CSV table of C-alpha atoms and ligand atoms in Angstrom, one decimal:
chain,number,residue,atom,x,y,z
A,1,MET,CA,22.7,16.3,-9.8
A,2,THR,CA,22.0,12.8,-11.1
A,3,ARG,CA,18.6,11.2,-10.6
A,4,PRO,CA,18.4,8.4,-7.9
A,5,ARG,CA,18.3,4.9,-9.3
A,6,LYS,CA,15.9,3.8,-6.5
A,7,VAL,CA,13.0,5.6,-5.0
A,8,LYS,CA,11.0,4.9,-1.8
A,9,LEU,CA,7.3,5.7,-2.1
A,10,VAL,CA,5.4,6.5,1.1
A,11,GLU,CA,1.7,5.7,0.5
A,12,VAL,CA,-0.4,8.2,2.4
A,13,GLY,CA,-3.8,7.2,0.9
A,14,PRO,CA,-5.3,5.6,4.0
A,15,ARG,CA,-4.4,8.7,6.1
A,16,ASP,CA,-4.0,11.8,4.0
A,17,GLY,CA,-6.3,10.3,1.4
A,18,LEU,CA,-9.2,9.4,3.7
A,19,GLN,CA,-9.0,12.0,6.4
A,20,ASN,CA,-11.0,14.5,4.3
A,21,GLU,CA,-13.6,12.1,2.9
A,22,PRO,CA,-17.0,13.6,3.7
A,23,ARG,CA,-18.7,10.3,4.4
A,24,PRO,CA,-17.6,7.8,7.1
A,25,VAL,CA,-15.4,5.0,5.7
A,26,ALA,CA,-15.8,1.6,7.4
A,27,ALA,CA,-12.7,0.3,9.3
A,28,GLU,CA,-13.0,-2.9,7.2
A,29,VAL,CA,-12.5,-0.8,4.0
A,30,LYS,CA,-9.5,1.0,5.5
A,31,ILE,CA,-8.0,-2.3,6.6
A,32,ALA,CA,-8.5,-3.9,3.1
A,33,LEU,CA,-7.0,-0.8,1.5
A,34,ILE,CA,-3.9,-1.0,3.7
A,35,HIS,CA,-3.5,-4.7,2.9
A,36,ARG,CA,-3.9,-4.2,-0.8
A,37,LEU,CA,-1.3,-1.4,-0.9
A,38,ALA,CA,1.2,-3.3,1.1
A,39,ASP,CA,0.6,-6.4,-1.1
A,40,ALA,CA,1.4,-4.2,-4.2
A,41,GLY,CA,4.9,-3.7,-2.8
A,42,LEU,CA,4.6,-0.3,-1.2
A,43,PRO,CA,7.3,-0.2,1.4
A,44,VAL,CA,5.6,2.3,3.6
A,45,VAL,CA,1.8,2.6,4.1
A,46,GLU,CA,0.6,5.4,6.4
A,47,VAL,CA,-2.3,3.9,8.3
A,48,GLY,CA,-4.0,6.7,10.2
A,49,SER,CA,-3.6,9.4,12.8
A,50,PHE,CA,-4.1,9.7,16.5
A,51,VAL,CA,-5.5,13.2,16.6
A,52,SER,CA,-8.6,14.8,18.1
A,53,PRO,CA,-11.7,12.9,16.8
A,54,LYS,CA,-13.6,16.2,17.0
A,55,ARG,CA,-11.2,17.8,14.6
A,56,VAL,CA,-10.8,14.9,12.2
A,57,PRO,CA,-13.7,12.4,12.7
A,58,GLN,CA,-12.6,10.2,9.8
A,59,MET,CA,-9.5,9.1,11.7
A,60,ALA,CA,-11.3,8.3,14.9
A,61,ASP,CA,-11.0,4.5,14.4
A,62,SER,CA,-7.2,4.5,13.8
A,63,ALA,CA,-6.6,2.4,16.9
A,64,ALA,CA,-9.0,-0.3,15.7
A,65,VAL,CA,-7.4,-0.2,12.2
A,66,CYS,CA,-3.9,-0.5,13.7
A,67,ARG,CA,-4.9,-3.4,15.8
A,68,ALA,CA,-6.6,-5.3,12.9
A,69,ILE,CA,-4.0,-5.0,10.2
A,70,ARG,CA,-1.8,-7.9,9.1
A,71,ARG,CA,1.7,-6.6,8.9
A,72,ILE,CA,4.2,-7.8,6.2
A,73,PRO,CA,7.7,-8.0,7.7
A,74,GLY,CA,9.9,-5.2,6.2
A,75,THR,CA,6.9,-3.0,5.4
A,76,ALA,CA,6.4,0.1,7.6
A,77,TYR,CA,3.0,1.2,8.9
A,78,PRO,CA,3.4,4.7,10.4
A,79,ALA,CA,0.7,6.9,11.9
A,80,LEU,CA,0.5,10.6,12.7
A,81,VAL,CA,0.8,11.7,16.3
A,82,PRO,CA,0.3,15.4,17.4
A,83,ASN,CA,1.0,15.1,21.1
A,84,ARG,CA,1.7,12.8,24.1
A,85,GLN,CA,-1.9,11.7,24.2
A,86,GLY,CA,-1.7,10.6,20.6
A,87,LEU,CA,1.6,8.8,21.2
A,88,GLU,CA,0.2,6.8,24.1
A,89,ALA,CA,-2.7,5.7,21.9
A,90,ALA,CA,-0.4,4.7,19.1
A,91,LEU,CA,1.9,2.7,21.3
A,92,ASP,CA,-1.2,1.0,22.8
A,93,CYS,CA,-2.1,-0.6,19.5
A,94,GLY,CA,1.4,-1.6,18.3
A,95,VAL,CA,2.5,1.3,16.2
A,96,ARG,CA,6.3,1.3,15.7
A,97,GLU,CA,6.7,4.2,13.3
A,98,ILE,CA,5.2,7.7,14.0
A,99,ALA,CA,5.2,11.1,12.3
A,100,VAL,CA,5.0,14.4,14.0
A,101,PHE,CA,3.7,17.4,12.0
A,102,ILE,CA,4.1,21.1,12.1
A,103,ALA,CA,3.6,24.0,9.7
A,104,ALA,CA,6.0,26.4,8.1
A,105,SER,CA,3.4,29.2,8.3
A,106,GLU,CA,1.7,30.7,11.3
A,107,GLY,CA,-1.7,30.8,9.7
A,108,PHE,CA,-1.8,27.1,8.9
A,109,SER,CA,-0.3,26.2,12.3
A,110,ARG,CA,-3.2,28.0,14.1
A,111,ARG,CA,-5.9,26.3,11.9
A,112,ASN,CA,-4.4,22.8,11.9
A,113,LEU,CA,-2.9,22.5,15.3
A,114,GLY,CA,-4.6,25.4,17.2
A,115,CYS,CA,-1.3,26.9,18.2
A,116,SER,CA,1.7,28.9,17.0
A,117,ILE,CA,4.8,27.3,15.3
A,118,ALA,CA,6.8,27.9,18.5
A,119,GLU,CA,4.2,26.2,20.6
A,120,SER,CA,3.9,23.3,18.3
A,121,LEU,CA,7.7,22.8,18.6
A,122,GLU,CA,7.4,22.7,22.3
A,123,ARG,CA,4.5,20.2,22.0
A,124,ILE,CA,6.4,17.7,19.8
A,125,ALA,CA,9.7,17.8,21.7
A,126,PRO,CA,8.5,15.4,24.4
A,127,VAL,CA,6.9,13.2,21.7
A,128,ALA,CA,10.2,12.9,19.9
A,129,GLU,CA,12.0,12.2,23.1
A,130,ALA,CA,9.5,9.4,24.1
A,131,ALA,CA,9.7,8.0,20.5
A,132,ARG,CA,13.5,7.7,20.9
A,133,ALA,CA,13.1,6.0,24.3
A,134,HIS,CA,10.6,3.5,22.8
A,135,GLY,CA,12.9,2.9,19.8
A,136,LEU,CA,10.2,4.1,17.3
A,137,THR,CA,11.1,5.4,13.8
A,138,LEU,CA,10.3,9.1,13.7
A,139,ARG,CA,9.3,11.2,10.7
A,140,GLY,CA,8.6,14.9,10.6
A,141,TYR,CA,6.2,16.7,8.4
A,142,LEU,CA,6.3,20.3,7.5
A,143,SER,CA,3.2,21.8,5.9
A,144,CYS,CA,2.8,24.8,3.5
A,145,VAL,CA,6.4,24.8,2.5
A,146,ILE,CA,5.7,26.8,-0.7
A,147,VAL,CA,2.5,28.7,-0.1
A,148,CYS,CA,0.1,29.0,2.8
A,149,PRO,CA,-3.6,29.4,2.1
A,150,TYR,CA,-3.8,32.0,4.9
A,151,ASP,CA,-0.3,33.7,4.9
A,152,GLY,CA,0.7,33.6,1.2
A,153,PRO,CA,4.2,32.5,0.0
A,154,THR,CA,6.4,30.8,2.5
A,155,ASP,CA,10.1,31.9,3.0
A,156,PRO,CA,12.3,28.9,2.0
A,157,GLY,CA,14.8,30.0,4.7
A,158,ARG,CA,12.1,29.4,7.3
A,159,VAL,CA,11.4,25.9,5.9
A,160,ALA,CA,15.2,25.2,6.1
A,161,ASP,CA,15.3,26.4,9.8
A,162,LEU,CA,12.4,24.2,10.7
A,163,ALA,CA,13.7,21.2,8.8
A,164,GLU,CA,17.0,21.4,10.7
A,165,HIS,CA,15.0,21.7,14.0
A,166,LEU,CA,13.0,18.6,13.2
A,167,GLU,CA,16.2,16.7,12.3
A,168,ARG,CA,17.8,17.7,15.6
A,169,LEU,CA,14.7,16.4,17.4
A,170,GLY,CA,15.5,13.0,15.9
A,171,CYS,CA,13.4,12.9,12.7
A,172,ALA,CA,15.0,10.4,10.4
A,173,GLU,CA,13.0,11.7,7.5
A,174,LEU,CA,11.6,15.2,6.8
A,175,SER,CA,8.6,15.4,4.5
A,176,LEU,CA,8.1,18.8,2.9
A,177,GLY,CA,4.5,19.3,2.2
A,178,ASP,CA,3.1,21.4,-0.6
A,179,THR,CA,-0.2,21.2,1.2
A,180,ILE,CA,-2.3,23.2,-1.3
A,181,GLY,CA,-0.5,22.0,-4.4
A,182,ALA,CA,0.4,25.5,-5.6
A,183,GLY,CA,4.2,24.8,-6.1
A,184,THR,CA,5.7,24.7,-9.6
A,185,ALA,CA,9.0,23.1,-10.6
A,186,ASP,CA,11.4,26.0,-10.2
A,187,ALA,CA,10.0,26.9,-6.8
A,188,VAL,CA,10.4,23.3,-5.7
A,189,ARG,CA,14.1,23.2,-6.9
A,190,ARG,CA,14.9,26.4,-5.0
A,191,LEU,CA,13.3,25.1,-1.9
A,192,ILE,CA,15.2,21.8,-2.0
A,193,ARG,CA,18.5,23.6,-2.6
A,194,LYS,CA,17.8,25.8,0.4
A,195,VAL,CA,16.9,23.0,2.7
A,196,ALA,CA,19.8,20.8,1.5
A,197,ASP,CA,22.2,23.5,2.8
A,198,ARG,CA,21.0,22.5,6.3
A,199,VAL,CA,19.9,18.8,6.2
A,200,PRO,CA,21.2,15.9,4.0
A,201,ARG,CA,19.1,15.4,0.9
A,202,GLU,CA,18.9,11.7,1.8
A,203,ARG,CA,16.7,12.7,4.7
A,204,VAL,CA,14.3,14.8,2.6
A,205,ALA,CA,11.0,13.5,1.3
A,206,MET,CA,8.6,15.5,-0.9
A,207,HIS,CA,4.9,15.5,-0.4
A,208,PHE,CA,2.9,17.0,-3.2
A,209,HIS,CA,-0.8,17.7,-3.5
A,210,ASP,CA,-2.0,17.9,-7.1
A,211,THR,CA,-4.5,20.7,-6.9
A,212,TYR,CA,-3.0,22.6,-9.9
A,213,GLY,CA,-1.9,19.4,-11.8
A,214,GLN,CA,1.8,20.0,-11.0
A,215,GLY,CA,2.4,16.9,-8.9
A,216,VAL,CA,4.2,14.7,-11.4
A,217,ALA,CA,6.3,17.7,-12.8
A,218,ASN,CA,7.3,18.6,-9.2
A,219,VAL,CA,8.3,15.0,-8.6
A,220,LEU,CA,10.5,15.1,-11.7
A,221,ALA,CA,12.1,18.4,-10.6
A,222,SER,CA,12.8,16.9,-7.1
A,223,LEU,CA,14.3,13.7,-8.6
A,224,GLU,CA,16.7,16.0,-10.6
A,225,GLU,CA,17.6,17.6,-7.2
A,226,GLY,CA,18.6,14.2,-5.9
A,227,ILE,CA,15.4,13.5,-3.8
A,228,ALA,CA,14.6,9.8,-3.5
A,229,VAL,CA,11.5,9.6,-1.2
A,230,PHE,CA,8.1,10.7,-2.3
A,231,ASP,CA,4.7,10.7,-0.6
A,232,SER,CA,1.7,9.8,-2.8
A,233,ALA,CA,-1.9,8.5,-2.5
A,234,VAL,CA,-3.6,5.8,-4.5
A,235,ALA,CA,-6.2,7.2,-6.9
A,236,GLY,CA,-5.0,10.7,-5.9
A,237,LEU,CA,-7.2,10.5,-2.8
A,238,GLY,CA,-7.1,13.2,-0.2
A,239,GLY,CA,-6.8,16.7,1.0
A,240,CYS,CA,-6.6,18.5,4.3
A,241,PRO,CA,-9.7,19.5,6.2
A,242,PHE,CA,-7.8,22.7,7.2
A,243,ALA,CA,-6.7,23.8,3.7
A,244,ALA,CA,-10.0,24.5,1.9
A,245,GLY,CA,-9.9,23.8,-1.9
A,246,ALA,CA,-6.8,21.7,-1.8
A,247,THR,CA,-7.2,18.4,-3.6
A,248,GLY,CA,-5.6,15.0,-3.0
A,249,ASN,CA,-2.0,14.0,-3.1
A,250,VAL,CA,-0.2,13.3,-6.3
A,251,ALA,CA,-1.5,9.9,-7.3
A,252,THR,CA,0.7,6.8,-6.7
A,253,GLU,CA,-0.2,5.4,-10.1
A,254,ASP,CA,0.9,8.7,-11.8
A,255,VAL,CA,4.2,8.8,-9.9
A,256,LEU,CA,4.8,5.1,-10.6
A,257,THR,CA,4.2,5.7,-14.4
A,258,LEU,CA,6.9,8.4,-14.3
A,259,LEU,CA,9.4,6.4,-12.3
A,260,ASP,CA,8.8,3.2,-14.3
A,261,GLY,CA,9.4,5.2,-17.5
A,262,LEU,CA,12.6,6.6,-16.1
A,263,GLY,CA,13.8,3.1,-15.2
A,264,ILE,CA,13.9,4.0,-11.5
A,265,GLU,CA,13.4,1.1,-9.2
A,266,THR,CA,10.6,1.1,-6.6
A,267,GLY,CA,9.6,-2.5,-6.0
A,268,VAL,CA,6.0,-1.5,-6.5
A,269,ASP,CA,3.6,-3.2,-8.9
A,270,LEU,CA,1.8,-0.4,-10.8
A,271,ARG,CA,-1.0,-2.7,-12.1
A,272,GLN,CA,-1.8,-3.8,-8.6
A,273,VAL,CA,-1.9,-0.2,-7.3
A,274,ALA,CA,-4.2,0.8,-10.2
A,275,GLU,CA,-6.6,-2.1,-9.4
A,276,THR,CA,-6.6,-0.9,-5.8
A,277,GLY,CA,-7.3,2.6,-7.0
A,278,ALA,CA,-10.3,1.5,-9.0
A,279,TRP,CA,-11.5,-0.6,-6.1
A,280,ILE,CA,-11.3,2.2,-3.5
A,281,CYS,CA,-13.0,4.7,-5.8
A,282,GLU,CA,-15.9,2.3,-6.1
A,283,GLN,CA,-16.0,1.8,-2.3
A,284,LEU,CA,-16.0,5.6,-1.8
A,285,GLY,CA,-18.3,6.4,-4.7
A,286,ARG,CA,-16.0,9.0,-6.1
A,287,PRO,CA,-14.2,9.4,-9.4
A,288,ASN,CA,-10.6,8.3,-9.8
A,289,ALA,CA,-8.3,11.3,-9.7
A,290,SER,CA,-5.3,9.4,-11.2
A,291,ARG,CA,-4.9,9.8,-14.9
A,292,ALA,CA,-2.7,6.7,-15.2
A,293,GLY,CA,-5.2,4.8,-12.9
A,294,ARG,CA,-8.1,5.7,-15.3
A,295,ALA,CA,-6.1,4.8,-18.4
A,296,LEU,CA,-5.0,1.4,-16.9
A,297,THR,CA,-8.6,0.6,-15.8
A,298,ALA,CA,-9.9,1.5,-19.3
A,299,ALA,CA,-7.3,-0.7,-20.9
A,300,ARG,CA,-8.1,-3.6,-18.7
A,301,GLU,CA,-11.8,-3.3,-19.4
B,1,HMG,P1,-6.6,21.2,20.6
B,1,HMG,O1,-8.0,21.0,20.3
B,1,HMG,O2,-5.9,22.4,20.0
B,1,HMG,O3,-6.4,21.3,22.1
B,1,HMG,O4,-5.8,19.9,20.2
B,1,HMG,P2,-6.4,20.3,23.3
B,1,HMG,O5,-5.1,19.8,23.4
B,1,HMG,O6,-6.9,21.2,24.4
B,1,HMG,O7,-7.5,19.2,23.1
B,1,HMG,C1,-8.9,19.4,22.9
B,1,HMG,C2,-9.6,18.1,22.9
B,1,HMG,O8,-9.0,17.2,22.0
B,1,HMG,C3,-9.7,17.4,24.2
B,1,HMG,O9,-10.9,16.6,24.3
B,1,HMG,C4,-8.5,16.4,24.1
B,1,HMG,O10,-8.7,15.3,24.9
B,1,HMG,C5,-8.6,16.0,22.7
B,1,HMG,P3,-12.2,17.2,25.1
B,1,HMG,O11,-11.7,17.5,26.5
B,1,HMG,O12,-12.6,18.5,24.3
B,1,HMG,O13,-13.2,16.1,25.0
B,1,HMG,N1,-7.3,15.5,22.2
B,1,HMG,C6,-7.2,14.3,21.6
B,1,HMG,N2,-8.0,13.3,21.4
B,1,HMG,C7,-7.5,12.2,20.8
B,1,HMG,N3,-6.2,12.1,20.4
B,1,HMG,C8,-5.3,13.1,20.6
B,1,HMG,C9,-5.8,14.3,21.3
B,1,HMG,N4,-5.2,15.4,21.6
B,1,HMG,C10,-6.2,16.2,22.2
B,1,HMG,N5,-4.0,13.0,20.3
B,1,HMG,C11,-4.6,18.9,18.4
B,1,HMG,C12,-4.6,19.9,19.6
B,1,HMG,C13,-3.3,19.0,17.6
B,1,HMG,C14,-4.7,17.5,19.1
B,1,HMG,C15,-5.8,19.1,17.5
B,1,HMG,O14,-5.7,20.5,17.1
B,1,HMG,C16,-5.9,18.2,16.4
B,1,HMG,O15,-6.2,17.0,16.6
B,1,HMG,N6,-5.7,18.7,15.1
B,1,HMG,C17,-5.9,17.9,14.0
B,1,HMG,C18,-4.7,18.1,13.1
B,1,HMG,C19,-4.8,17.1,11.9
B,1,HMG,O16,-5.0,15.9,12.1
B,1,HMG,N7,-4.6,17.6,10.7
B,1,HMG,C20,-4.6,16.9,9.5
B,1,HMG,C21,-3.3,16.2,9.4
B,1,HMG,S1,-1.9,17.2,8.9
B,1,HMG,C22,-1.9,17.2,7.2
B,1,HMG,O17,-2.8,16.7,6.6
B,1,HMG,C23,-0.7,17.8,6.4
B,1,HMG,C24,0.2,16.7,5.9
B,1,HMG,O18,-0.5,15.8,5.1
B,1,HMG,C25,1.4,17.3,5.1
B,1,HMG,C26,0.9,18.4,4.1
B,1,HMG,O19,0.1,18.0,3.2
B,1,HMG,O20,1.3,19.5,4.3
B,1,HMG,C27,0.8,15.9,7.0
B,2,MG,MG1,-0.9,16.2,2.9
């Protein structure tokens, strides 16, 4: 399979990145972060989630953030929506792109969503239908596609079944999440081949967490399987409150360094992303998890 010539990066820093931050992050900081990322040329910036504020307090101000952001025409600003209540809230503040999310393992589904996989499919069906009626762009996330922290290894056949189900519900894009970052290149290749038997590769996005340092290698393995959409977070921010020990997403700066080196077009300015990475780490008082981000900051200084 030849590598794609162009890749779409979905920046999930403001959502996946910040949802797990232990200290509250001011809405102004989130808004500035979203502006900086979109200005750097990222075509999709995930802005927040409309979930239970008791379960994920850090995302409780997503409505305020969505109302305040300045939108660049042509850039997408999606948000996560778990149910009808979340959809109504998202519509109320002008969100036009939403993502539903389910798990490929029962253990994670229970912890993350408080229900079984079958129940979660029932819950998102009316959300997908309403999204269609409102003309929204719909994305579907599948978590724990390689390993679940509660149930162990995930059967790729089950991931393929669920990916097909999400596509039939109307998801234009399916993001396959290695939630705890335990995947390695060959497991990623096997998974993509299995899923591609059931849904077109063009609809598949990969979402790697970098817990074991395999994020960039897994992106390369996916590129070689013809995948052209990747989720990443500036400065490698992030983690999931329901997957203890998992670190942030593969860093946008690290993925861009790989893609720029391969001559793959993204339309994103690596230097601007790296500056944003250094800035947000300063704001959060945390170290920069991006190797490329640290190197570029050191070179600038
Ligand atoms: P629930 O608690 O199981 O049950 O919610 P519920 O539906 O009975 O709701 C309980 C309370 O939540 C009620 O309030 C509801 O009003 C409220 P109370 O009566 O107790 O005051 N509630 C809501 N509030 C605001 N917005 C809503 C909403 N829905 C209910 N939309 C639910 C089910 C799924 C909502 C809940 O379990 C939840 O919010 N879970 C959080 C899931 C989450 O955000 N996880 C992180 C994102 S997923 C992820 O990170 C993985 C990903 O990155 C890919 C990867 O890495 O694999 C995408
Ligand atoms: Mg994630």
